[in-house]
Coordinates of N, CA and C and ligand atoms in Angstrom, one line a residue:
M1 N 5.9 -2.8 0.0 CA 5.8 -4.0 -1.0 C 3.9 -4.4 -1.0
K2 N 3.6 -4.8 -2.0 CA 2.6 -5.7 -1.5 C 2.4 -6.9 -1.1
K3 N 1.0 -7.3 -0.6 CA 0.8 -8.2 -0.2 C 0.8 -9.2 -1.3
V4 N 1.2 -10.3 -1.1 CA 1.0 -12.0 -2.2 C -0.8 -12.7 -1.8
I5 N -1.1 -12.6 -2.9 CA -2.3 -13.6 -3.2 C -1.5 -14.5 -3.9
I6 N -1.7 -16.3 -3.8 CA -2.0 -17.3 -4.2 C -2.3 -17.9 -4.7
G7 N -2.7 -19.1 -5.4 CA -4.3 -19.8 -5.0 C -3.1 -20.9 -5.8
N8 N -3.4 -22.3 -4.8 CA -3.0 -23.8 -4.9 C -4.4 -24.1 -5.5
W9 N -4.6 -24.3 -7.1 CA -5.7 -25.7 -7.5 C -5.4 -26.2 -7.0
K10 N -4.1 -27.5 -6.8 CA -4.1 -28.9 -5.8 C -4.1 -29.9 -7.1
M11 N -5.0 -30.7 -7.2 CA -4.9 -31.8 -8.5 C -6.1 -30.9 -9.3
N12 N -6.6 -30.4 -10.1 CA -7.7 -29.7 -10.4 C -7.8 -28.3 -11.1
G13 N -9.1 -28.4 -11.6 CA -8.6 -27.1 -12.3 C -8.9 -27.9 -14.3
S14 N -8.2 -27.5 -15.7 CA -9.0 -27.9 -16.7 C -7.7 -26.2 -17.5
H15 N -8.2 -26.3 -19.0 CA -7.8 -25.7 -19.9 C -8.4 -24.6 -19.1
A16 N -9.6 -25.3 -19.7 CA -11.3 -23.6 -19.3 C -10.9 -23.0 -18.1
L17 N -10.7 -24.3 -17.6 CA -10.3 -23.2 -15.5 C -9.6 -22.0 -16.0
V18 N -8.4 -22.7 -17.3 CA -7.3 -21.2 -17.2 C -8.0 -20.0 -17.5
D19 N -9.0 -20.8 -18.5 CA -9.5 -19.7 -19.6 C -10.2 -18.7 -19.0
A20 N -11.4 -19.4 -18.6 CA -11.8 -18.5 -16.9 C -11.0 -18.3 -16.3
L21 N -10.2 -18.1 -15.7 CA -9.9 -17.2 -15.2 C -8.9 -16.2 -15.7
A22 N -8.0 -16.1 -16.8 CA -8.3 -15.0 -17.0 C -8.6 -13.7 -17.6
A23 N -10.6 -15.0 -18.9 CA -11.6 -13.9 -19.1 C -11.8 -12.9 -17.8
Q24 N -11.6 -12.7 -16.7 CA -12.3 -12.6 -15.1 C -10.8 -11.3 -15.4
I25 N -10.3 -10.9 -15.8 CA -8.9 -10.3 -15.3 C -8.1 -9.5 -16.9
T26 N -8.9 -8.5 -16.4 CA -8.1 -7.9 -17.3 C -6.4 -7.2 -17.6
P27 N -5.8 -7.7 -18.9 CA -4.4 -7.7 -19.0 C -4.0 -5.8 -18.1
A28 N -5.0 -5.6 -18.7 CA -4.3 -4.1 -18.6 C -4.4 -3.9 -16.5
A29 N -5.3 -4.1 -16.2 CA -5.4 -3.7 -14.3 C -4.5 -4.6 -13.7
E30 N -4.5 -3.1 -12.8 CA -3.5 -3.1 -11.5 C -4.1 -3.2 -11.1
L31 N -3.8 -5.1 -10.0 CA -3.7 -5.6 -8.9 C -3.1 -5.1 -7.8
P32 N -3.4 -4.4 -6.4 CA -3.1 -5.1 -5.6 C -2.2 -5.6 -4.7
Y33 N -2.3 -6.3 -5.5 CA -1.3 -7.5 -4.9 C -0.7 -8.2 -5.8
T34 N 0.3 -8.5 -5.2 CA 1.2 -9.7 -6.2 C 0.1 -11.0 -6.6
G35 N -0.2 -10.9 -7.5 CA -0.7 -12.6 -7.7 C -0.1 -13.9 -7.7
L36 N -0.4 -14.9 -7.0 CA 0.5 -16.2 -8.0 C -0.4 -17.4 -8.5
V37 N -0.7 -18.3 -9.0 CA -2.0 -19.2 -9.7 C -0.9 -20.5 -9.7
C38 N -1.4 -21.3 -9.1 CA 0.1 -22.5 -9.0 C -1.3 -24.2 -9.3
P39 N -1.5 -24.1 -10.4 CA -2.2 -25.1 -10.4 C -0.9 -26.4 -11.1
P40 N -2.0 -27.4 -11.4 CA -1.2 -28.8 -11.8 C 0.1 -28.5 -12.7
F41 N 0.8 -29.4 -13.1 CA 2.1 -29.1 -13.7 C 1.4 -28.9 -15.6
T42 N 0.7 -29.7 -15.9 CA 0.7 -30.0 -17.1 C -0.2 -28.9 -17.2
L43 N -0.8 -27.3 -16.6 CA -1.7 -26.4 -16.7 C -0.4 -25.3 -16.8
L44 N 0.9 -25.4 -16.6 CA 1.5 -24.0 -16.6 C 1.9 -23.7 -17.4
A45 N 2.7 -24.3 -18.7 CA 2.9 -23.9 -19.4 C 2.2 -22.8 -20.1
Y46 N 0.4 -23.5 -20.5 CA -1.2 -22.2 -21.0 C -1.2 -21.7 -19.5
A47 N -1.1 -21.9 -18.6 CA -0.8 -21.1 -18.0 C -0.4 -19.3 -17.9
R48 N 1.1 -20.2 -17.7 CA 1.4 -19.2 -18.7 C 1.3 -17.5 -19.6
K49 N 0.8 -19.2 -20.5 CA 0.9 -18.2 -21.8 C -0.9 -17.3 -22.7
T50 N -1.3 -17.6 -21.1 CA -3.2 -17.1 -21.3 C -3.4 -16.1 -20.5
L51 N -2.7 -16.3 -18.8 CA -3.0 -15.4 -18.2 C -2.7 -13.9 -17.9
P52 N -3.1 -13.2 -17.6 CA -2.2 -11.7 -18.2 C -0.8 -11.6 -17.0
A53 N 0.4 -10.7 -17.6 CA 1.7 -10.8 -17.2 C 1.5 -10.3 -15.8
S54 N 0.5 -9.7 -15.2 CA 1.0 -9.0 -13.7 C 0.4 -10.0 -13.0
L55 N 0.0 -12.0 -13.1 CA 0.0 -12.6 -12.0 C 0.6 -13.0 -13.0
F56 N 1.5 -14.0 -11.2 CA 2.8 -15.1 -12.1 C 1.8 -16.7 -11.7
V57 N 3.7 -17.4 -12.4 CA 2.5 -18.8 -12.5 C 4.0 -19.8 -11.1
G58 N 3.2 -20.8 -10.3 CA 4.2 -21.1 -9.8 C 3.2 -22.5 -9.7
A59 N 4.7 -23.5 -9.5 CA 4.3 -25.2 -9.1 C 3.5 -25.3 -7.9
Q60 N 3.5 -26.8 -8.1 CA 3.0 -26.8 -6.6 C 4.5 -28.1 -5.8
D61 N 4.5 -28.4 -6.6 CA 5.6 -28.9 -6.0 C 7.4 -29.0 -7.6
I62 N 8.5 -29.2 -6.5 CA 9.6 -29.8 -7.6 C 10.2 -31.2 -7.7
A63 N 11.0 -31.7 -8.2 CA 12.2 -33.0 -8.1 C 12.9 -32.2 -6.9
A64 N 13.3 -33.4 -6.1 CA 15.1 -33.0 -5.3 C 16.3 -33.1 -6.1
C65 N 15.7 -34.0 -7.6 CA 17.3 -33.7 -7.9 C 17.2 -32.9 -9.6
E66 N 18.0 -33.2 -10.0 CA 18.5 -32.0 -10.8 C 17.5 -32.6 -12.2
K67 N 18.3 -33.0 -12.9 CA 17.5 -34.4 -14.3 C 18.0 -35.7 -14.4
G68 N 17.6 -36.6 -15.5 CA 17.9 -37.7 -15.6 C 16.6 -39.1 -15.2
A69 N 17.1 -40.0 -14.9 CA 16.1 -40.9 -15.0 C 15.4 -41.2 -14.3
F70 N 14.3 -39.8 -13.5 CA 13.5 -40.3 -12.9 C 12.3 -40.0 -13.0
T71 N 11.6 -41.2 -13.6 CA 10.0 -40.7 -14.8 C 9.1 -40.5 -13.5
G72 N 8.0 -39.5 -14.0 CA 7.4 -38.7 -12.4 C 7.9 -37.6 -12.5
D73 N 9.2 -37.3 -12.4 CA 9.4 -36.2 -12.0 C 9.7 -34.9 -12.8
V74 N 9.3 -33.7 -11.9 CA 9.3 -32.2 -13.0 C 10.9 -31.9 -12.1
S75 N 11.9 -31.2 -13.0 CA 12.6 -31.0 -12.1 C 12.5 -29.4 -12.0
G76 N 14.1 -29.0 -10.9 CA 13.0 -27.5 -11.6 C 13.7 -25.9 -13.1
A77 N 14.7 -27.1 -13.8 CA 14.5 -26.5 -15.0 C 13.4 -26.8 -15.8
L78 N 12.6 -27.9 -15.9 CA 11.8 -28.6 -16.0 C 10.3 -27.0 -15.9
L79 N 10.4 -27.3 -14.3 CA 9.9 -25.4 -14.1 C 9.7 -24.4 -15.0
A80 N 10.5 -23.9 -14.7 CA 11.6 -22.6 -15.4 C 11.4 -22.6 -16.5
D81 N 11.4 -23.7 -17.2 CA 10.7 -23.5 -18.7 C 9.6 -23.7 -19.0
S82 N 8.6 -23.7 -18.5 CA 7.8 -23.8 -18.5 C 6.7 -22.2 -18.1
G83 N 7.7 -21.5 -17.2 CA 6.9 -20.0 -16.8 C 6.3 -20.2 -15.1
A84 N 7.3 -21.1 -14.4 CA 7.3 -20.9 -13.4 C 7.9 -20.4 -13.2
T85 N 7.5 -19.4 -12.2 CA 9.0 -18.7 -10.8 C 8.5 -18.2 -10.1
H86 N 7.9 -18.9 -8.7 CA 7.1 -19.4 -7.5 C 7.2 -20.8 -7.6
V87 N 7.6 -22.0 -6.2 CA 7.8 -23.1 -6.2 C 7.1 -23.2 -5.0
L88 N 6.0 -24.2 -4.3 CA 5.6 -24.2 -3.2 C 6.2 -26.2 -2.2
I89 N 6.6 -26.1 -1.2 CA 7.3 -27.0 -0.8 C 7.2 -26.8 0.1
G90 N 6.9 -27.8 1.0 CA 6.4 -29.3 2.2 C 4.8 -28.5 2.5
H91 N 4.0 -28.5 1.3 CA 2.5 -28.8 1.2 C 2.4 -29.1 2.8
S92 N 1.8 -28.9 3.1 CA 0.6 -30.8 4.3 C 0.4 -32.1 3.3
E93 N 0.0 -31.4 2.2 CA -0.3 -32.2 2.0 C 1.0 -33.8 1.0
R94 N 1.4 -33.4 0.6 CA 2.5 -33.8 0.6 C 3.9 -34.6 1.6
R95 N 3.8 -34.3 2.9 CA 3.9 -34.5 3.6 C 2.8 -36.2 4.3
L96 N 1.6 -36.0 4.2 CA 1.4 -36.6 4.3 C 1.2 -37.2 3.4
Y97 N 0.9 -37.4 2.1 CA 0.7 -37.3 1.3 C 2.0 -38.9 0.6
H98 N 3.1 -38.7 1.2 CA 4.4 -38.5 -0.1 C 5.4 -38.4 1.0
Q99 N 4.6 -39.0 2.7 CA 5.7 -38.6 3.2 C 7.1 -37.9 3.5
E100 N 6.7 -35.9 2.8 CA 8.1 -35.7 3.0 C 8.3 -35.3 3.5
N101 N 10.3 -35.2 4.1 CA 10.7 -35.3 4.8 C 11.7 -33.2 4.6
E102 N 12.4 -32.9 5.8 CA 13.0 -32.0 5.8 C 14.2 -32.5 5.0
T103 N 14.4 -33.6 5.2 CA 15.8 -34.2 4.0 C 15.5 -33.7 2.8
T104 N 14.2 -33.7 2.0 CA 13.5 -33.3 0.8 C 13.2 -32.1 0.6
F105 N 13.1 -31.4 1.8 CA 12.6 -30.5 1.3 C 13.8 -29.2 1.8
S106 N 15.3 -29.7 2.1 CA 16.0 -28.3 2.0 C 16.4 -28.8 0.2
E107 N 16.5 -30.8 0.4 CA 16.9 -30.9 -1.3 C 15.8 -29.2 -2.2
K108 N 15.0 -30.0 -2.2 CA 14.1 -29.2 -3.3 C 14.4 -27.6 -3.0
I109 N 14.0 -27.3 -1.8 CA 14.6 -26.0 -1.7 C 15.7 -25.4 -2.7
Q110 N 16.9 -26.3 -2.7 CA 18.4 -26.0 -2.8 C 17.9 -26.3 -5.2
A111 N 16.9 -27.4 -5.4 CA 16.4 -27.0 -7.1 C 15.8 -26.4 -6.6
A112 N 15.3 -25.4 -5.6 CA 13.9 -24.6 -6.9 C 15.7 -23.2 -7.5
L113 N 15.6 -23.1 -5.8 CA 16.9 -21.7 -5.7 C 18.1 -21.6 -7.1
A114 N 18.4 -22.8 -7.1 CA 19.4 -24.1 -8.3 C 18.6 -22.6 -10.0
Q115 N 17.5 -23.3 -9.9 CA 16.7 -22.4 -11.2 C 15.8 -20.7 -10.9
G116 N 16.4 -20.6 -9.9 CA 15.8 -18.8 -9.9 C 14.1 -19.3 -9.5
L117 N 14.1 -19.7 -8.6 CA 13.0 -19.7 -8.6 C 12.2 -20.0 -6.8
L118 N 11.2 -18.6 -7.0 CA 11.2 -19.0 -5.3 C 10.8 -19.8 -4.2
P119 N 10.7 -20.2 -3.5 CA 10.4 -21.9 -3.0 C 9.7 -21.1 -1.2
I120 N 8.4 -21.1 -1.5 CA 7.5 -21.4 -0.2 C 7.1 -21.8 -0.1
L121 N 7.4 -21.7 1.2 CA 7.5 -23.3 2.4 C 6.5 -23.2 3.5
C122 N 5.8 -24.3 3.0 CA 5.2 -23.7 4.4 C 4.5 -24.7 6.1
V123 N 4.3 -24.4 5.8 CA 4.4 -25.3 7.9 C 3.7 -24.8 9.0
G124 N 2.9 -25.5 8.9 CA 1.5 -25.3 10.2 C 1.8 -26.8 11.7
E125 N 0.9 -27.0 12.4 CA 0.4 -27.7 14.1 C -0.9 -28.4 13.3
S126 N -0.4 -28.9 14.0 CA -2.3 -30.6 14.3 C -3.9 -29.5 14.9
H127 N -3.5 -30.0 15.0 CA -5.3 -29.7 15.8 C -4.8 -29.8 17.4
E128 N -4.7 -30.8 17.4 CA -4.4 -31.2 18.4 C -2.5 -31.0 19.6
C129 N -2.1 -30.1 18.5 CA -1.0 -29.4 18.9 C -1.4 -27.7 19.6
F130 N -1.8 -27.2 19.4 CA -3.0 -26.2 18.8 C -3.7 -25.7 20.1
D131 N -4.1 -27.2 19.8 CA -5.0 -27.5 21.8 C -4.3 -27.3 22.7
K132 N -2.9 -28.3 22.6 CA -2.2 -28.1 23.6 C -0.9 -26.7 24.3
K133 N -2.2 -25.6 23.4 CA -0.8 -25.0 23.0 C 0.6 -24.8 22.6
E134 N 0.2 -25.8 22.3 CA 2.0 -25.3 21.3 C 2.2 -25.1 19.9
T135 N 1.6 -24.4 19.2 CA 1.9 -23.9 18.3 C 3.7 -23.3 18.3
K136 N 3.6 -22.6 19.1 CA 4.9 -21.7 18.4 C 5.9 -23.1 18.7
S137 N 6.0 -23.7 19.7 CA 7.4 -24.3 19.4 C 7.5 -25.3 18.8
F138 N 6.6 -26.1 18.6 CA 6.3 -26.9 17.2 C 6.6 -25.9 15.8
L139 N 6.7 -24.8 15.9 CA 7.0 -24.5 14.7 C 8.5 -23.5 14.2
R140 N 9.5 -23.7 15.2 CA 9.9 -23.5 15.7 C 10.8 -24.9 15.0
A141 N 10.6 -26.0 15.5 CA 11.5 -26.9 15.9 C 11.1 -27.2 14.2
Q142 N 9.8 -26.8 14.0 CA 9.4 -27.4 12.0 C 10.7 -26.6 11.4
L143 N 11.0 -25.9 11.3 CA 11.7 -24.6 10.5 C 12.8 -24.9 11.4
H144 N 13.3 -25.5 12.0 CA 15.2 -25.8 12.5 C 15.3 -25.8 11.0
F145 N 15.4 -26.6 10.5 CA 16.1 -27.8 8.7 C 16.3 -25.7 7.9
A146 N 15.3 -25.2 8.3 CA 15.3 -24.3 7.0 C 16.2 -22.7 7.7
L147 N 17.1 -22.6 8.3 CA 17.7 -21.1 9.2 C 18.4 -20.8 7.9
P148 N 19.8 -21.4 7.9 CA 20.7 -21.5 7.0 C 19.4 -20.4 5.5
F149 N 18.4 -20.7 5.1 CA 17.6 -20.6 3.9 C 16.4 -18.8 4.1
L150 N 15.9 -19.1 5.8 CA 15.6 -17.5 6.8 C 16.7 -17.1 6.3
K151 N 17.8 -17.4 6.8 CA 19.1 -16.3 7.2 C 19.6 -15.4 6.8
E152 N 19.7 -16.7 5.0 CA 19.9 -14.9 3.5 C 18.7 -14.8 2.9
K153 N 17.0 -14.8 3.0 CA 15.8 -14.1 3.3 C 15.9 -15.4 1.6
A154 N 16.4 -16.6 1.1 CA 16.6 -17.0 -0.2 C 14.9 -17.7 0.1
I155 N 13.9 -17.2 1.0 CA 12.8 -18.2 1.0 C 11.7 -18.1 2.0
T156 N 10.7 -17.7 1.1 CA 9.2 -17.3 2.0 C 8.3 -18.5 2.3
L157 N 7.7 -18.1 3.6 CA 6.7 -19.2 4.5 C 5.6 -18.0 4.3
A158 N 4.9 -20.1 4.7 CA 3.5 -19.9 4.4 C 2.6 -20.9 5.9
Y159 N 2.1 -20.1 6.6 CA 1.9 -21.4 7.7 C -0.3 -21.3 7.2
E160 N 0.0 -22.6 7.0 CA -1.5 -23.1 7.2 C -1.3 -24.1 8.5
P161 N -1.8 -24.0 9.7 CA -2.6 -24.8 10.7 C -3.7 -25.7 10.2
L162 N -2.9 -26.9 10.3 CA -3.4 -28.1 9.1 C -5.4 -28.2 9.5
W163 N -5.4 -28.0 11.5 CA -6.4 -28.7 10.5 C -8.0 -26.5 10.1
A164 N -7.0 -25.8 9.3 CA -7.8 -25.1 9.2 C -7.7 -25.3 7.1
I165 N -6.7 -26.2 6.7 CA -7.1 -26.8 5.3 C -8.3 -27.8 4.8
G166 N -8.9 -26.7 3.9 CA -10.2 -27.7 4.0 C -11.4 -27.6 4.6
T167 N -11.6 -26.9 5.9 CA -12.7 -27.7 6.9 C -13.2 -26.4 6.5
G168 N -13.0 -25.5 6.4 CA -13.4 -24.2 6.9 C -13.6 -23.0 8.0
Q169 N -12.8 -24.2 9.0 CA -12.5 -23.3 10.2 C -11.7 -23.0 9.7
T170 N -11.8 -21.7 10.4 CA -9.8 -21.1 10.8 C -9.8 -20.2 12.1
P171 N -8.4 -20.1 12.4 CA -7.9 -19.1 13.9 C -9.0 -18.0 13.9
T172 N -9.0 -18.2 15.1 CA -9.6 -16.4 14.9 C -8.4 -15.1 14.9
L173 N -8.7 -14.5 14.4 CA -8.3 -12.9 13.1 C -7.0 -12.3 14.8
P174 N -7.0 -12.8 16.3 CA -5.9 -12.4 16.9 C -5.0 -13.4 17.0
M175 N -5.5 -14.5 16.8 CA -5.0 -15.6 16.8 C -4.1 -16.0 15.3
I176 N -4.0 -15.4 14.7 CA -3.3 -15.6 13.5 C -2.2 -14.9 13.7
Q177 N -2.9 -13.6 14.0 CA -1.6 -11.9 14.4 C -0.8 -12.9 15.1
D178 N -1.1 -13.1 16.0 CA -0.2 -14.2 17.0 C 0.8 -14.5 16.4
V179 N 0.7 -16.0 15.1 CA 1.8 -17.1 15.0 C 2.0 -16.0 14.3
H180 N 1.7 -15.7 13.1 CA 2.7 -14.6 12.4 C 2.9 -13.1 13.1
S181 N 3.3 -12.8 14.1 CA 3.8 -11.4 14.8 C 5.0 -12.8 15.3
F182 N 4.8 -13.8 15.1 CA 6.1 -15.1 16.1 C 6.6 -14.6 15.9
L183 N 6.3 -15.2 14.1 CA 7.5 -16.1 12.9 C 7.6 -14.7 12.7
E184 N 7.3 -13.9 12.5 CA 7.6 -12.0 12.0 C 9.2 -12.4 12.4
G185 N 8.7 -12.7 13.3 CA 10.4 -12.0 15.0 C 11.3 -12.6 15.1
E186 N 10.4 -14.2 14.6 CA 11.4 -15.4 14.9 C 12.3 -15.5 13.8
F187 N 12.0 -14.9 12.8 CA 12.5 -15.6 11.4 C 12.8 -14.7 10.2
G188 N 12.1 -13.2 10.1 CA 12.1 -11.9 9.7 C 11.7 -12.1 8.2
V189 N 10.9 -12.5 8.2 CA 9.5 -12.5 7.1 C 7.9 -12.9 7.5
A190 N 7.5 -12.1 7.0 CA 5.5 -11.8 7.2 C 5.7 -13.8 6.3
P191 N 5.4 -14.2 7.1 CA 3.8 -15.3 6.2 C 2.9 -15.1 5.4
F192 N 2.4 -15.8 5.0 CA 1.1 -15.8 4.0 C 0.4 -16.8 4.7
Y193 N -0.1 -16.4 5.0 CA -1.3 -17.4 6.3 C -2.5 -18.1 4.4
G194 N -2.5 -19.5 5.0 CA -3.3 -20.3 4.8 C -5.0 -21.4 5.5
G195 N -5.6 -21.7 4.9 CA -6.2 -22.3 5.3 C -7.6 -22.0 5.1
S196 N -8.6 -22.0 4.6 CA -10.3 -22.0 4.7 C -10.6 -20.7 4.4
V197 N -9.4 -19.4 3.0 CA -10.2 -18.5 3.4 C -10.9 -18.6 1.5
T198 N -11.5 -16.9 2.6 CA -12.8 -17.1 1.5 C -12.4 -16.0 1.5
I199 N -13.7 -15.4 0.0 CA -14.2 -14.7 -0.6 C -14.3 -12.9 1.1
Q200 N -15.1 -13.8 1.6 CA -16.0 -13.4 2.9 C -15.1 -13.2 3.7
N201 N -14.0 -13.9 4.0 CA -12.6 -13.6 5.2 C -11.5 -12.7 5.0
Y202 N -11.2 -12.9 3.2 CA -9.7 -13.0 2.6 C -9.1 -11.3 3.3
Q203 N -10.3 -10.5 3.3 CA -9.9 -9.2 3.1 C -9.1 -8.5 4.8
D204 N -10.3 -9.0 5.7 CA -10.1 -9.3 7.7 C -8.3 -10.1 7.1
I205 N -7.9 -11.1 6.9 CA -7.0 -11.8 7.1 C -5.7 -11.1 7.0
L206 N -6.0 -10.7 5.5 CA -4.9 -10.0 4.7 C -4.2 -8.4 5.3
A207 N -5.5 -7.9 5.9 CA -4.9 -7.0 7.0 C -4.8 -6.5 7.3
L208 N -4.4 -8.4 9.1 CA -3.7 -8.3 9.7 C -1.4 -7.1 9.2
G209 N -1.2 -6.8 9.9 CA 0.0 -6.8 9.9 C 0.8 -8.0 10.0
A210 N 0.7 -8.2 10.3 CA 2.3 -9.6 10.6 C 2.0 -11.0 9.0
V211 N 1.0 -10.7 8.6 CA 0.3 -11.5 7.3 C 1.1 -11.2 5.5
G212 N 1.5 -12.2 5.6 CA 2.5 -10.7 4.2 C 1.8 -11.3 2.9
G213 N 0.8 -12.4 2.8 CA -0.5 -12.6 1.8 C -1.0 -14.2 2.9
L214 N -2.2 -13.9 1.8 CA -3.1 -15.6 1.3 C -2.5 -16.9 0.7
L215 N -2.6 -18.3 1.5 CA -2.5 -18.8 0.2 C -4.3 -19.6 0.1
I216 N -4.4 -19.3 -1.4 CA -6.1 -19.9 -0.6 C -6.4 -21.4 -1.6
G217 N -6.5 -22.5 -1.0 CA -6.6 -23.7 -2.2 C -8.4 -23.4 -2.5
G218 N -8.9 -24.7 -1.8 CA -10.5 -24.3 -2.8 C -10.9 -23.1 -3.2
E219 N -11.3 -22.3 -2.8 CA -12.6 -20.5 -3.9 C -11.1 -20.5 -3.9
S220 N -9.6 -20.5 -4.6 CA -9.2 -20.3 -5.7 C -9.4 -21.0 -7.2
L221 N -10.4 -21.1 -6.6 CA -10.9 -22.8 -8.5 C -12.1 -22.3 -8.8
F222 N -13.0 -21.3 -7.6 CA -13.6 -20.3 -8.1 C -13.8 -19.0 -9.1
P223 N -13.3 -19.2 -10.0 CA -12.8 -18.3 -11.3 C -13.3 -16.5 -10.9
E224 N -14.5 -16.4 -10.5 CA -14.7 -15.1 -10.4 C -14.7 -14.3 -8.3
K225 N -14.8 -14.9 -8.2 CA -14.6 -15.6 -6.4 C -13.2 -14.7 -6.4
F226 N -12.0 -15.5 -7.6 CA -10.6 -15.7 -6.7 C -10.4 -14.4 -7.2
A227 N -10.6 -14.0 -8.9 CA -10.6 -12.6 -9.3 C -11.0 -11.9 -8.1
L228 N -12.0 -11.4 -8.0 CA -12.0 -10.6 -6.9 C -11.1 -10.4 -5.5
I229 N -11.0 -11.4 -5.4 CA -10.2 -11.3 -4.3 C -8.6 -10.6 -5.3
L230 N -7.6 -11.3 -6.2 CA -6.5 -10.3 -6.4 C -6.7 -9.7 -6.9
Q231 N -8.7 -9.0 -7.3 CA -8.3 -6.8 -7.4 C -9.1 -6.4 -6.2
G232 N -8.8 -7.2 -5.1 CA -8.7 -6.3 -4.0 C -10.5 -6.7 -3.1
K233 N -11.0 -7.2 -3.9 CA -12.5 -6.6 -4.0 C -13.1 -7.5 -2.9
A234 N -15.1 -7.6 -2.8 CA -15.9 -8.1 -2.8 C -16.8 -8.7 -2.8
L235 N -17.4 -9.5 -2.3 CA -19.1 -10.1 -3.7 C -19.9 -9.4 -3.4
Ligands
PEP1 C1 -4.6 -25.2 0.5 O1 -4.3 -26.2 0.6 O2 -3.2 -24.5 0.5 C2 -5.0 -24.5 1.2 C3 -4.8 -22.6 1.7 O3 -6.8 -25.2 1.1 P1 -7.4 -24.5 1.9 O4 -7.0 -22.9 1.1 O5 -8.7 -25.1 0.6 O6 -8.7 -24.7 2.8

């Protein structure tokens, strides 16, 4: 199975950025990885129309409810209609700025599955927890609510240590391998790694056996570098 490269544009991007990425990847290019671009909601349909079919398009969030009077929310049906096939759930920024919790995540996972979207559940520990060497017990507890979904292989996981997101700091390769092996052994999926992945370090991280793919924030906003990563190339 191909490893997965995901670009999370967060609250960034534009039609021009979609165009710039599309210009870097020829429609016929054989990509070594499964590529997924997660732009803001407003760019989903345009990204689907513009990017080569070899790249998937996904959302960064989903409404927990199905439809109706929920101003500002975007349902799974709307995401699917815009061409999205995947959705990030539980990103640390949703946990921090929107106080989302396990109940919400459960509902959002179910909402995604009901529309045939593949949920990517993000988990990760704080620096304090990492320093105390409590990462594994923290992750086990953080994933407890998701056990039924994991058992059915209905979701995939992204391991993103909070202290590595957007900081330029990453765990060492043996540390990443250790946590990913733990997650794979415990939950049966090879998680994606996220946190300060760059054009310089992505190949080494992706080469680790228990790393199923990469979730890339900041670096995915540079179309030339992100396109090189999607094509398995170096600078
Ligand atoms: C993220 O926000 O999911 C992320 C991994 O960001 P960055 O690559 O910028 O650390």
